[in-house]
Amino acid sequence: MSTAKQPIIQVKDLHIAFGERRRRFEAVRGVTFDIYKGETFGLVGESGSGKTSIGRAIIRVYSISGGEVIYDGQRISGKIDPELDRRVTREIQMIFQDPMASLNERAKVDYIVAEGLYSTEKGLSREERTRRVHGALMDVGLLPEFASRFPHEFSGGQRQRIGIARALVMDPKFIIADEPISALDVSIRAQVLNLMSTLQKERGLTYMFISHDLSVMRFICDRIAVIHRGVLVELGNTEQLFRLPLHPYTQALLSAVPMPNPTYEKKKQPIAYDESVHDYSVDKPVWQEIEPGHFVLANQQERDRYMERLAACAIPERV
Ligand SMILES: Nc1ncnc2c1ncn2[C@@H]1O[C@H](COP(=O)(O)OP(=O)(O)OP(=O)(O)O)[C@@H](O)[C@H]1O
Ligand SMILES: [Mg+2]
């Protein structure tokens, strides 16, 4: 067995703000989490909660207003030296939600897939670049001939494969997949997820999977972080979270997930999240580890309650 899990990404007290002065708005406030090598880490929350902003901050498209991002032990937020910059530009890649909008319509697949190589591997010969593009296309189940076509000649599923090839050609270590299947037909979603899972196993990739849909996350994520309006409210391994969600917002999200058991499904009532259940006027909430690997945003009073619930549900140890 391997020793302790190694973090590939460490996000520490991350803040992201948009706008200036009076119109300044903090979209992400004090977010802290680690992503371990080889895992699929899920980030879930409703529209506008800050998921994409966190992804873009990690990949350095958005600058951050506070905190830091560490990649493989080195700080990558803020100013970094050119060598590290080249390395992370290669090793961290992103796959986008809408394969119709994210590919440059006027460029051929060849150029779209190779684009990242032009800046990070300037010395690459044309033949070598073509070889890499063809290899990446085949890795995602597309024909090398497709390289000379334009994006509009492809279906949604094929376009998402092109998006994945575009990331893979860089030989990445960490991929942020932002709602990679939401825009796809239900019938091809599983194919894209399976492809991602195969690639992960073959290459030891680490994923951060962003979605608003917990029912998909349940099957693909090792751990899940729940974000509400720019603040993390709970993080745990998938089993822990589904078995005993502690934060009321997590409970509300889970109550909307379809269950495989039809009897249970019929009786189930969706729970609405009511923020006024928290009295944070005096007793302020802090992000804390409540059992190993299970984090929750809670004040002292809530923490005591959550601990009681955990104790009541604990499986008794054998003597
Ligand atoms: N470039 C930007 N300029 C100004 N505001 C932005 C920008 N990007 C995001 N925001 C704002 O930050 C907040 C979080 O947006 P973000 O796109 O990160 O949410 P999200 O969780 O990815 O939502 P969705 O599920 O709809 O994709 C929103 O209020 C959004 O309007
Ligand atoms: Mg988004």
XYZ file of C-alpha atoms and ligand atoms in Angstrom:
351
model
C 0.000 0.000 0.000
C 1.086 3.518 -0.645
C 1.801 5.802 2.251
C -0.173 8.938 3.086
C -2.081 10.576 0.259
C -0.105 13.278 -1.467
C -1.796 16.514 -2.388
C -1.328 17.675 -5.975
C -3.367 20.848 -5.397
C -3.737 22.799 -2.174
C -6.159 25.683 -2.136
C -5.705 27.814 0.965
C -8.121 30.502 2.092
C -8.892 31.410 -1.513
C -10.704 34.668 -2.254
C -11.804 35.787 -5.720
C -13.308 39.218 -6.306
C -14.808 40.893 -9.363
C -15.444 44.555 -10.085
C -13.968 47.694 -8.584
C -14.537 49.646 -5.389
C -18.219 50.027 -4.547
C -19.205 47.448 -7.135
C -16.631 44.990 -5.885
C -18.071 41.589 -5.228
C -16.365 38.605 -3.618
C -17.527 35.557 -5.565
C -15.350 33.154 -3.551
C -14.596 33.637 0.123
C -12.054 31.710 2.175
C -12.161 28.399 0.345
C -9.713 25.738 1.565
C -9.242 22.197 0.283
C -6.616 19.704 -0.937
C -6.850 17.457 -3.977
C -4.872 14.213 -3.778
C -2.874 12.668 -6.587
C -4.889 10.214 -8.655
C -8.301 11.017 -7.222
C -11.449 12.530 -8.710
C -12.400 15.476 -6.578
C -15.889 16.875 -7.062
C -16.989 20.462 -6.580
C -20.752 20.812 -6.440
C -23.059 23.761 -5.916
C -25.822 25.681 -7.598
C -25.410 28.104 -10.481
C -23.360 31.160 -9.562
C -21.843 29.604 -6.428
C -18.267 30.103 -7.671
C -17.283 26.677 -9.050
C -15.965 27.876 -12.403
C -14.226 30.810 -10.760
C -12.305 28.424 -8.502
C -11.338 26.313 -11.532
C -10.191 29.383 -13.423
C -8.222 30.628 -10.436
C -6.398 27.295 -10.150
C -5.547 27.309 -13.837
C -4.509 30.986 -13.449
C -7.006 32.562 -15.812
C -8.473 34.567 -12.933
C -6.247 36.363 -10.490
C -7.080 35.863 -6.869
C -7.695 38.491 -4.233
C -6.518 36.463 -1.264
C -5.045 33.155 -0.172
C -2.905 30.903 -2.343
C -2.871 27.919 -4.648
C -0.109 25.315 -4.319
C 0.646 22.811 -7.074
C 2.842 19.847 -6.234
C 4.331 21.729 -3.303
C 4.986 25.038 -5.118
C 2.933 28.205 -5.011
C 1.440 28.899 -8.452
C -0.864 31.825 -7.641
C 0.502 35.349 -8.052
C 3.833 35.928 -9.700
C 5.839 32.798 -10.479
C 9.062 32.156 -12.351
C 8.923 31.364 -16.088
C 10.035 27.776 -15.751
C 7.306 26.923 -13.247
C 4.865 28.878 -15.415
C 5.676 26.676 -18.421
C 5.378 23.572 -16.309
C 1.927 24.371 -14.923
C 0.700 25.637 -18.285
C 1.427 22.128 -19.533
C 0.466 20.032 -16.549
C -2.832 21.671 -15.557
C -5.556 21.526 -18.207
C -9.235 22.323 -18.332
C -12.150 20.730 -20.168
C -15.170 22.949 -20.704
C -18.888 22.595 -20.445
C -20.098 23.496 -23.869
C -18.189 21.828 -26.682
C -20.184 23.921 -29.149
C -18.982 27.209 -27.732
C -15.507 26.335 -26.490
C -13.914 25.335 -29.801
C -12.716 27.975 -32.243
C -15.072 27.573 -35.205
C -12.688 29.024 -37.749
C -9.753 26.777 -36.913
C -9.253 23.207 -38.025
C -9.153 20.463 -35.423
C -5.431 20.145 -36.080
C -4.797 23.673 -34.832
C -7.366 23.504 -32.024
C -5.769 20.415 -30.525
C -2.182 21.609 -31.033
C -2.746 25.161 -29.793
C -1.239 24.703 -26.336
C 1.919 23.180 -27.809
C 2.776 26.341 -29.741
C 3.487 28.253 -26.555
C 4.887 25.557 -24.279
C 6.972 23.542 -26.728
C 8.279 26.039 -29.210
C 11.068 23.780 -30.455
C 8.690 21.080 -31.643
C 9.009 20.172 -35.342
C 5.919 20.164 -37.500
C 6.069 16.392 -37.912
C 6.351 15.875 -34.181
C 3.441 18.210 -33.535
C 1.289 16.354 -36.069
C 2.266 13.072 -34.484
C 1.195 14.348 -31.062
C -2.132 15.639 -32.414
C -2.907 12.357 -34.153
C -1.959 10.449 -31.010
C -4.281 12.590 -28.875
C -7.148 12.174 -31.339
C -6.728 8.408 -31.275
C -6.544 8.428 -27.478
C -10.047 9.871 -27.370
C -11.398 7.489 -29.998
C -11.285 9.801 -33.015
C -9.605 9.217 -36.374
C -6.389 11.089 -37.206
C -7.997 12.192 -40.494
C -10.357 14.353 -38.476
C -7.452 16.742 -37.917
C -8.127 18.508 -41.224
C -11.809 19.165 -40.523
C -13.637 22.018 -38.820
C -15.512 21.746 -35.510
C -18.962 22.218 -37.071
C -18.526 18.902 -38.883
C -18.754 17.020 -35.585
C -21.485 15.950 -33.173
C -21.605 17.219 -29.594
C -19.996 14.063 -28.214
C -17.224 14.163 -30.795
C -16.600 17.807 -30.067
C -16.217 17.073 -26.391
C -13.690 14.390 -27.370
C -11.798 17.059 -29.308
C -11.861 19.184 -26.168
C -10.394 16.286 -24.214
C -7.748 15.638 -26.917
C -6.787 19.291 -26.656
C -6.039 18.802 -22.973
C -4.353 15.406 -23.409
C -1.913 16.549 -26.079
C -0.160 18.553 -23.351
C 0.481 15.414 -21.314
C -1.250 16.899 -18.263
C -1.186 15.660 -14.681
C -4.236 17.481 -13.393
C -7.432 18.186 -15.328
C -10.263 20.473 -14.297
C -13.443 19.255 -15.972
C -16.082 21.971 -15.749
C -19.504 20.393 -16.323
C -17.995 18.283 -19.123
C -21.178 16.352 -19.858
C -23.977 18.788 -19.010
C -24.350 20.024 -22.575
C -24.302 16.522 -24.078
C -27.156 14.215 -25.012
C -27.993 11.852 -22.181
C -27.173 8.913 -24.474
C -23.544 9.919 -24.886
C -22.803 11.185 -21.391
C -21.753 7.765 -20.145
C -19.357 7.347 -23.075
C -17.555 10.561 -22.230
C -17.406 9.680 -18.528
C -16.056 6.228 -19.361
C -13.428 7.727 -21.600
C -12.352 10.088 -18.830
C -12.187 7.240 -16.368
C -10.095 5.051 -18.702
C -7.680 7.900 -19.352
C -7.400 8.502 -15.631
C -6.430 4.893 -14.961
C -3.995 4.680 -17.856
C -2.210 7.912 -17.062
C -2.656 8.352 -13.345
C -4.496 11.624 -13.922
C -6.070 13.665 -11.163
C -9.433 15.285 -11.871
C -11.375 18.112 -10.389
C -14.911 17.539 -11.598
C -17.251 20.514 -11.433
C -20.993 19.945 -11.555
C -24.306 21.020 -10.121
C -25.554 17.456 -10.401
C -24.821 15.234 -7.410
C -26.311 12.133 -8.981
C -23.462 11.992 -11.528
C -20.839 12.895 -8.956
C -21.826 10.047 -6.738
C -20.521 7.544 -9.272
C -17.327 9.219 -10.329
C -15.966 11.196 -7.388
C -13.814 9.916 -4.565
C -14.478 13.034 -2.532
C -16.912 15.890 -2.903
C -16.828 19.500 -1.735
C -20.098 21.408 -1.503
C -20.072 25.131 -2.182
C -22.834 27.605 -1.400
C -22.565 31.225 -2.511
C -18.803 31.271 -2.630
C -18.223 29.440 0.648
C -17.513 25.746 1.191
C -20.029 24.223 3.573
C -19.019 20.554 3.591
C -16.335 18.233 2.219
C -15.996 14.517 2.656
C -15.525 11.280 0.829
C -18.505 10.451 -1.335
C -19.724 7.658 0.915
C -19.486 9.778 4.052
C -21.397 12.591 2.444
C -24.198 10.477 1.036
C -24.550 8.440 4.205
C -24.614 11.273 6.657
C -24.684 14.774 5.220
C -24.289 17.212 8.104
C -24.738 20.695 6.738
C -28.368 21.628 5.942
C -27.351 22.827 2.476
C -25.783 19.447 1.654
C -28.955 17.782 2.919
C -31.047 19.966 0.646
C -28.881 19.165 -2.379
C -29.026 15.460 -1.593
C -32.770 15.512 -1.153
C -33.076 16.454 -4.825
C -30.967 13.515 -6.061
C -33.020 10.711 -7.596
C -32.643 7.470 -5.648
C -32.431 4.021 -7.205
C -35.001 2.640 -4.780
C -38.516 3.464 -6.152
C -40.313 3.011 -2.825
C -37.999 5.439 -1.154
C -38.118 7.739 -4.156
C -41.911 8.086 -3.950
C -41.894 9.037 -0.293
C -39.006 11.428 -0.614
C -39.621 15.139 -0.094
C -37.153 17.665 -1.428
C -35.848 19.844 1.393
C -35.394 23.558 0.787
C -32.349 25.197 2.312
C -33.192 27.958 4.712
C -30.145 29.978 5.722
C -31.947 31.403 8.736
C -31.483 28.087 10.567
C -27.975 29.280 11.355
C -27.611 31.769 14.142
C -24.200 33.206 13.402
C -24.724 36.535 15.161
C -22.380 35.746 18.060
C -21.126 32.205 17.618
C -19.296 32.460 14.237
C -18.853 29.491 11.908
C -15.431 28.043 11.069
C -14.301 25.493 8.485
C -13.293 22.443 10.533
C -12.541 18.737 10.324
C -15.257 17.013 12.286
C -14.161 13.419 11.712
C -11.132 12.244 9.719
C -11.466 13.652 6.200
C -14.920 15.135 6.818
C -15.007 18.928 6.938
C -17.943 21.160 7.676
C -18.665 24.840 8.147
C -20.115 25.140 11.624
C -20.108 27.204 14.770
C -19.569 25.682 18.211
C -23.214 24.881 18.780
C -23.646 23.232 15.382
C -20.410 21.356 15.815
C -21.707 19.773 19.034
C -24.915 18.752 17.309
C -23.087 17.284 14.324
C -20.757 15.344 16.620
C -23.754 13.826 18.377
C -25.266 12.760 15.083
C -21.999 11.207 13.989
C -21.702 9.336 17.267
C -25.287 8.079 17.009
C -24.673 6.740 13.516
C -21.230 5.288 14.173
C -20.829 1.617 13.467
C -19.856 0.051 16.836
C -16.343 -1.310 16.920
C -15.900 -5.004 17.489
C -14.288 -6.096 20.714
N -15.445 37.343 -15.197
C -16.371 37.685 -14.310
N -16.676 38.982 -14.077
C -17.610 39.336 -13.175
N -18.297 38.461 -12.419
C -18.045 37.168 -12.604
C -17.070 36.705 -13.549
N -17.032 35.340 -13.497
C -17.934 34.994 -12.578
N -18.540 36.068 -12.039
C -19.569 36.040 -10.977
O -19.091 35.240 -9.909
C -20.115 34.406 -9.395
C -19.704 32.950 -9.496
O -19.671 32.602 -10.872
P -19.171 31.190 -11.384
O -19.193 31.237 -12.857
O -17.877 30.874 -10.732
O -20.301 30.225 -10.829
P -20.585 28.686 -11.134
O -20.734 28.014 -9.819
O -19.560 28.158 -12.068
O -22.010 28.740 -11.836
P -22.634 27.832 -13.019
O -23.084 26.538 -12.370
O -23.770 28.625 -13.532
O -21.559 27.603 -14.049
C -21.368 34.756 -10.179
O -22.104 35.681 -9.440
C -20.838 35.376 -11.443
O -21.741 36.292 -11.973
Mg -19.672 27.362 -13.996
